[in-house]
Amino acid sequence: TQLLEQSPQFLSIQEGENLTVYCNSSSVFSSLQWYRQEPGEGPVLLVTVVTGGEVKKLKRLTFQFGDARKDSSLHITAAQPGDTGLYLCAGAFPPGAGNNRKLIWGLGTSLAVNP
Amino acid sequence: SQTIHQWPATLVQPVGSPLSLECTVEGTSNPNLYWYRQAAGRGLQLLFYSVGIGQISSEVPQNLSASRPQDRQFILSSKKLLLSDSGFYLCAWSVMGGELFFGEGSRLTVL
């Protein structure tokens, strides 16, 4: 069974603080995706990382893919209440499987940013 | 641009009643289509996926079935609902198994 572990599961911080969410696996992924989900809605894709060591920035969000393509992190700088939501990572596995490759999902990190 | 819609958004059904959730995609052809279930605002469990009309793959044994009667239509069904079928159901599409684009979700409560 392929697992993708996210940590922490829950995070409650004050506005303006920084935070990092981790997504770890013992498996190698061809790519890894990060989604954000608000209550009662479907997840929305934030970013896809493909290359080992890759870093992508989306405003105050920084995403990194591990060199070995087994792990990823999401760092948020100066968090705002609008960042509140469930953050999900998903790995494309197995690598190179083509059209039918399936996503392996983490259980998510529930983030609350308090004003 | 591509859009995805699923309905109904919310439904409350008695145990033993049938279920039909519908999902349609616009603006793309031959998408991969998926049904997921999410429990208590946590991770997603893949229920079914389809790579083409009439082609359905089931990920877990369960009380549910899926059909794809048209290229951009995906339906989730049950003949007799169980209490354990309650949850948040999400339809999604992708191109060539890549990034997923989700519908708004359907909240099912079985009483």
Short mmCIF file of C-alpha atoms in Angstrom, two decimals:
data_model
loop_
_atom_site.label_atom_id
_atom_site.label_comp_id
_atom_site.label_asym_id
_atom_site.label_seq_id
_atom_site.Cartn_x
_atom_site.Cartn_y
_atom_site.Cartn_z
CA THR A 1 0.00 0.00 0.00
CA GLN A 2 1.40 3.35 -1.05
CA LEU A 3 1.01 6.04 1.57
CA LEU A 4 1.42 9.77 1.51
CA GLU A 5 1.71 11.21 5.00
CA GLN A 6 0.85 14.82 5.71
CA SER A 7 1.82 16.73 8.80
CA PRO A 8 0.63 18.38 10.85
CA GLN A 9 -2.99 17.23 10.64
CA PHE A 10 -4.28 20.39 12.29
CA LEU A 11 -2.71 23.82 12.61
CA SER A 12 -4.13 26.93 14.25
CA ILE A 13 -2.04 30.10 14.03
CA GLN A 14 -2.33 33.85 14.29
CA GLU A 15 -2.40 36.14 11.30
CA GLY A 16 1.09 37.11 10.22
CA GLU A 17 2.80 33.89 11.33
CA ASN A 18 4.70 31.57 9.01
CA LEU A 19 3.99 27.87 8.66
CA THR A 20 5.15 24.78 6.82
CA VAL A 21 3.13 21.72 5.85
CA TYR A 22 4.88 18.48 4.95
CA CYS A 23 3.98 15.65 2.65
CA ASN A 24 6.16 12.52 2.89
CA SER A 25 6.31 9.11 1.32
CA SER A 26 8.69 6.22 0.84
CA SER A 27 7.60 6.04 -2.80
CA VAL A 28 8.88 8.00 -5.77
CA PHE A 29 6.31 10.09 -7.62
CA SER A 30 6.38 11.42 -11.16
CA SER A 31 4.76 14.61 -9.90
CA LEU A 32 3.08 15.96 -6.82
CA GLN A 33 0.11 18.26 -6.63
CA TRP A 34 -1.11 20.58 -3.88
CA TYR A 35 -4.78 21.47 -3.49
CA ARG A 36 -6.70 23.77 -1.16
CA GLN A 37 -10.26 23.03 -0.15
CA GLU A 38 -12.75 25.27 1.61
CA PRO A 39 -15.67 23.78 3.59
CA GLY A 40 -18.48 22.49 1.38
CA GLU A 41 -16.52 22.93 -1.84
CA GLY A 42 -14.32 20.83 -4.07
CA PRO A 43 -10.50 21.04 -3.83
CA VAL A 44 -8.79 23.56 -6.09
CA LEU A 45 -5.38 22.89 -7.57
CA LEU A 46 -2.65 25.24 -6.32
CA VAL A 47 0.45 23.87 -8.00
CA THR A 48 2.10 20.82 -9.55
CA VAL A 49 5.78 20.07 -8.98
CA VAL A 50 7.50 17.70 -11.35
CA THR A 51 11.28 17.94 -11.09
CA GLY A 52 13.27 16.78 -8.06
CA GLY A 53 14.43 19.83 -6.10
CA GLU A 54 11.95 22.09 -7.86
CA VAL A 55 10.70 25.20 -6.03
CA LYS A 56 7.59 27.05 -7.09
CA LYS A 57 6.18 30.24 -5.63
CA LEU A 58 2.60 31.39 -5.67
CA LYS A 59 2.46 34.79 -3.97
CA ARG A 60 3.10 34.01 -0.27
CA LEU A 61 3.10 30.23 -0.85
CA THR A 62 6.32 28.36 -1.60
CA PHE A 63 6.22 24.74 -2.75
CA GLN A 64 9.21 22.44 -2.86
CA PHE A 65 9.63 18.95 -4.29
CA GLY A 66 12.29 16.81 -2.66
CA ASP A 67 15.40 15.88 -4.62
CA ALA A 68 14.36 12.22 -4.64
CA ARG A 69 10.73 13.07 -5.54
CA LYS A 70 9.46 11.34 -2.40
CA ASP A 71 8.41 14.36 -0.37
CA SER A 72 7.19 17.92 -0.66
CA SER A 73 6.58 20.94 1.51
CA LEU A 74 4.32 23.95 1.43
CA HIS A 75 5.50 27.08 3.23
CA ILE A 76 3.18 30.03 3.81
CA THR A 77 4.68 33.38 4.74
CA ALA A 78 2.72 35.90 6.79
CA ALA A 79 -0.46 33.81 6.84
CA GLN A 80 -3.78 35.56 6.43
CA PRO A 81 -7.31 34.49 7.42
CA GLY A 82 -8.03 33.88 3.73
CA ASP A 83 -5.46 31.07 3.80
CA THR A 84 -7.74 29.06 6.08
CA GLY A 85 -8.73 25.72 4.60
CA LEU A 86 -7.77 22.10 4.09
CA TYR A 87 -4.50 21.59 2.24
CA LEU A 88 -4.16 18.31 0.40
CA CYS A 89 -1.18 16.82 -1.37
CA ALA A 90 -1.49 14.15 -4.03
CA GLY A 91 1.24 12.14 -5.72
CA ALA A 92 1.01 10.75 -9.23
CA PHE A 93 1.97 7.06 -8.98
CA PRO A 94 3.45 4.96 -10.43
CA PRO A 95 5.88 7.07 -12.39
CA GLY A 96 5.56 6.85 -16.13
CA ALA A 97 2.27 4.96 -16.09
CA GLY A 98 0.69 7.32 -18.58
CA ASN A 99 -3.02 7.94 -18.98
CA ASN A 100 -4.26 5.65 -16.24
CA ARG A 101 -1.93 6.71 -13.50
CA LYS A 102 -3.76 7.32 -10.24
CA LEU A 103 -3.24 9.89 -7.56
CA ILE A 104 -2.28 8.92 -4.04
CA TRP A 105 -3.75 11.37 -1.57
CA GLY A 106 -2.58 12.60 1.78
CA LEU A 107 -5.18 13.01 4.53
CA GLY A 108 -4.79 16.77 4.54
CA THR A 109 -3.74 19.56 6.86
CA SER A 110 -6.54 21.64 8.29
CA LEU A 111 -5.26 25.20 8.68
CA ALA A 112 -7.01 27.93 10.67
CA VAL A 113 -5.55 31.44 10.56
CA ASN A 114 -7.01 33.61 13.28
CA PRO A 115 -7.24 37.38 12.83
CA SER B 1 -12.95 27.26 -20.79
CA GLN B 2 -13.70 23.97 -19.10
CA THR B 3 -16.38 23.66 -16.45
CA ILE B 4 -17.67 20.83 -14.32
CA HIS B 5 -20.99 20.64 -12.54
CA GLN B 6 -22.45 18.05 -10.25
CA TRP B 7 -25.87 17.82 -8.66
CA PRO B 8 -27.71 17.74 -6.44
CA ALA B 9 -25.60 19.75 -4.00
CA THR B 10 -27.34 18.34 -0.95
CA LEU B 11 -29.68 15.44 -0.38
CA VAL B 12 -31.13 13.54 2.51
CA GLN B 13 -32.24 10.01 1.77
CA PRO B 14 -33.71 7.18 3.88
CA VAL B 15 -31.87 3.89 4.22
CA GLY B 16 -32.82 1.54 1.40
CA SER B 17 -33.72 4.27 -1.08
CA PRO B 18 -31.97 4.66 -4.47
CA LEU B 19 -29.34 7.26 -5.30
CA SER B 20 -28.33 9.09 -8.43
CA LEU B 21 -25.66 11.79 -8.52
CA GLU B 22 -24.86 13.34 -11.86
CA CYS B 23 -21.77 15.10 -13.13
CA THR B 24 -21.18 16.82 -16.47
CA VAL B 25 -18.09 18.42 -17.95
CA GLU B 26 -18.05 21.11 -20.63
CA GLY B 27 -15.29 22.46 -22.80
CA THR B 28 -13.15 19.35 -23.16
CA SER B 29 -13.31 16.03 -24.97
CA ASN B 30 -12.58 12.52 -23.76
CA PRO B 31 -11.68 13.51 -20.22
CA ASN B 32 -10.82 11.04 -17.48
CA LEU B 33 -13.68 11.19 -14.98
CA TYR B 34 -13.62 10.34 -11.30
CA TRP B 35 -15.92 9.91 -8.32
CA TYR B 36 -14.39 10.48 -4.90
CA ARG B 37 -15.83 10.32 -1.40
CA GLN B 38 -14.52 12.47 1.41
CA ALA B 39 -15.24 11.75 5.06
CA ALA B 40 -15.26 14.47 7.74
CA GLY B 41 -13.31 17.04 5.69
CA ARG B 42 -10.28 14.82 5.38
CA GLY B 43 -8.60 12.85 2.62
CA LEU B 44 -10.20 11.67 -0.58
CA GLN B 45 -11.12 8.09 -1.34
CA LEU B 46 -11.30 7.20 -5.02
CA LEU B 47 -14.49 5.25 -5.77
CA PHE B 48 -14.59 5.01 -9.56
CA TYR B 49 -12.73 6.33 -12.56
CA SER B 50 -13.42 6.21 -16.26
CA VAL B 51 -11.15 6.76 -19.25
CA GLY B 52 -13.94 6.57 -21.83
CA ILE B 53 -17.61 5.94 -22.54
CA GLY B 54 -18.79 2.74 -20.90
CA GLN B 55 -15.37 2.13 -19.29
CA ILE B 56 -15.60 2.09 -15.51
CA SER B 57 -13.00 0.99 -13.00
CA SER B 58 -14.02 0.41 -9.39
CA GLU B 59 -11.48 1.04 -6.69
CA VAL B 60 -13.24 -0.36 -3.64
CA PRO B 61 -16.05 -2.89 -3.17
CA GLN B 62 -19.12 -1.07 -2.05
CA ASN B 63 -22.82 -0.45 -2.39
CA LEU B 64 -22.34 2.01 -5.24
CA SER B 65 -22.00 1.83 -9.02
CA ALA B 66 -21.01 4.28 -11.72
CA SER B 67 -21.88 4.74 -15.37
CA ARG B 68 -20.66 6.91 -18.22
CA PRO B 69 -23.39 7.01 -20.83
CA GLN B 70 -21.85 9.95 -22.70
CA ASP B 71 -18.32 11.29 -23.10
CA ARG B 72 -18.77 14.10 -20.59
CA GLN B 73 -21.36 12.62 -18.27
CA PHE B 74 -20.61 10.54 -15.19
CA ILE B 75 -23.28 9.14 -12.89
CA LEU B 76 -22.96 7.65 -9.42
CA SER B 77 -25.79 5.34 -8.35
CA SER B 78 -27.02 3.02 -5.70
CA LYS B 79 -30.06 0.75 -5.66
CA LYS B 80 -30.33 0.71 -1.86
CA LEU B 81 -28.49 3.21 0.31
CA LEU B 82 -26.82 2.26 3.57
CA LEU B 83 -26.10 4.52 6.54
CA SER B 84 -22.40 4.17 5.74
CA ASP B 85 -22.94 5.77 2.32
CA SER B 86 -23.29 9.18 3.95
CA GLY B 87 -20.54 11.57 2.99
CA PHE B 88 -19.31 14.29 0.67
CA TYR B 89 -19.09 13.08 -2.93
CA LEU B 90 -16.86 14.79 -5.44
CA CYS B 91 -16.74 14.42 -9.19
CA ALA B 92 -13.55 15.40 -10.99
CA TRP B 93 -12.03 15.38 -14.45
CA SER B 94 -8.53 15.36 -15.84
CA VAL B 95 -6.73 15.16 -19.14
CA MET B 96 -4.51 12.09 -19.54
CA GLY B 97 -4.63 11.36 -15.81
CA GLY B 98 -2.97 14.62 -14.78
CA GLU B 99 -4.19 17.42 -12.57
CA LEU B 100 -7.71 17.12 -11.28
CA PHE B 101 -10.50 19.67 -11.56
CA PHE B 102 -13.32 19.11 -9.10
CA GLY B 103 -17.01 19.82 -9.06
CA GLU B 104 -18.75 21.60 -6.24
CA GLY B 105 -19.49 18.41 -4.31
CA SER B 106 -22.68 16.66 -3.18
CA ARG B 107 -23.45 16.21 0.51
CA LEU B 108 -25.37 12.97 1.08
CA THR B 109 -26.99 12.17 4.41
CA VAL B 110 -28.59 8.76 4.80
CA LEU B 111 -31.02 8.48 7.69
#
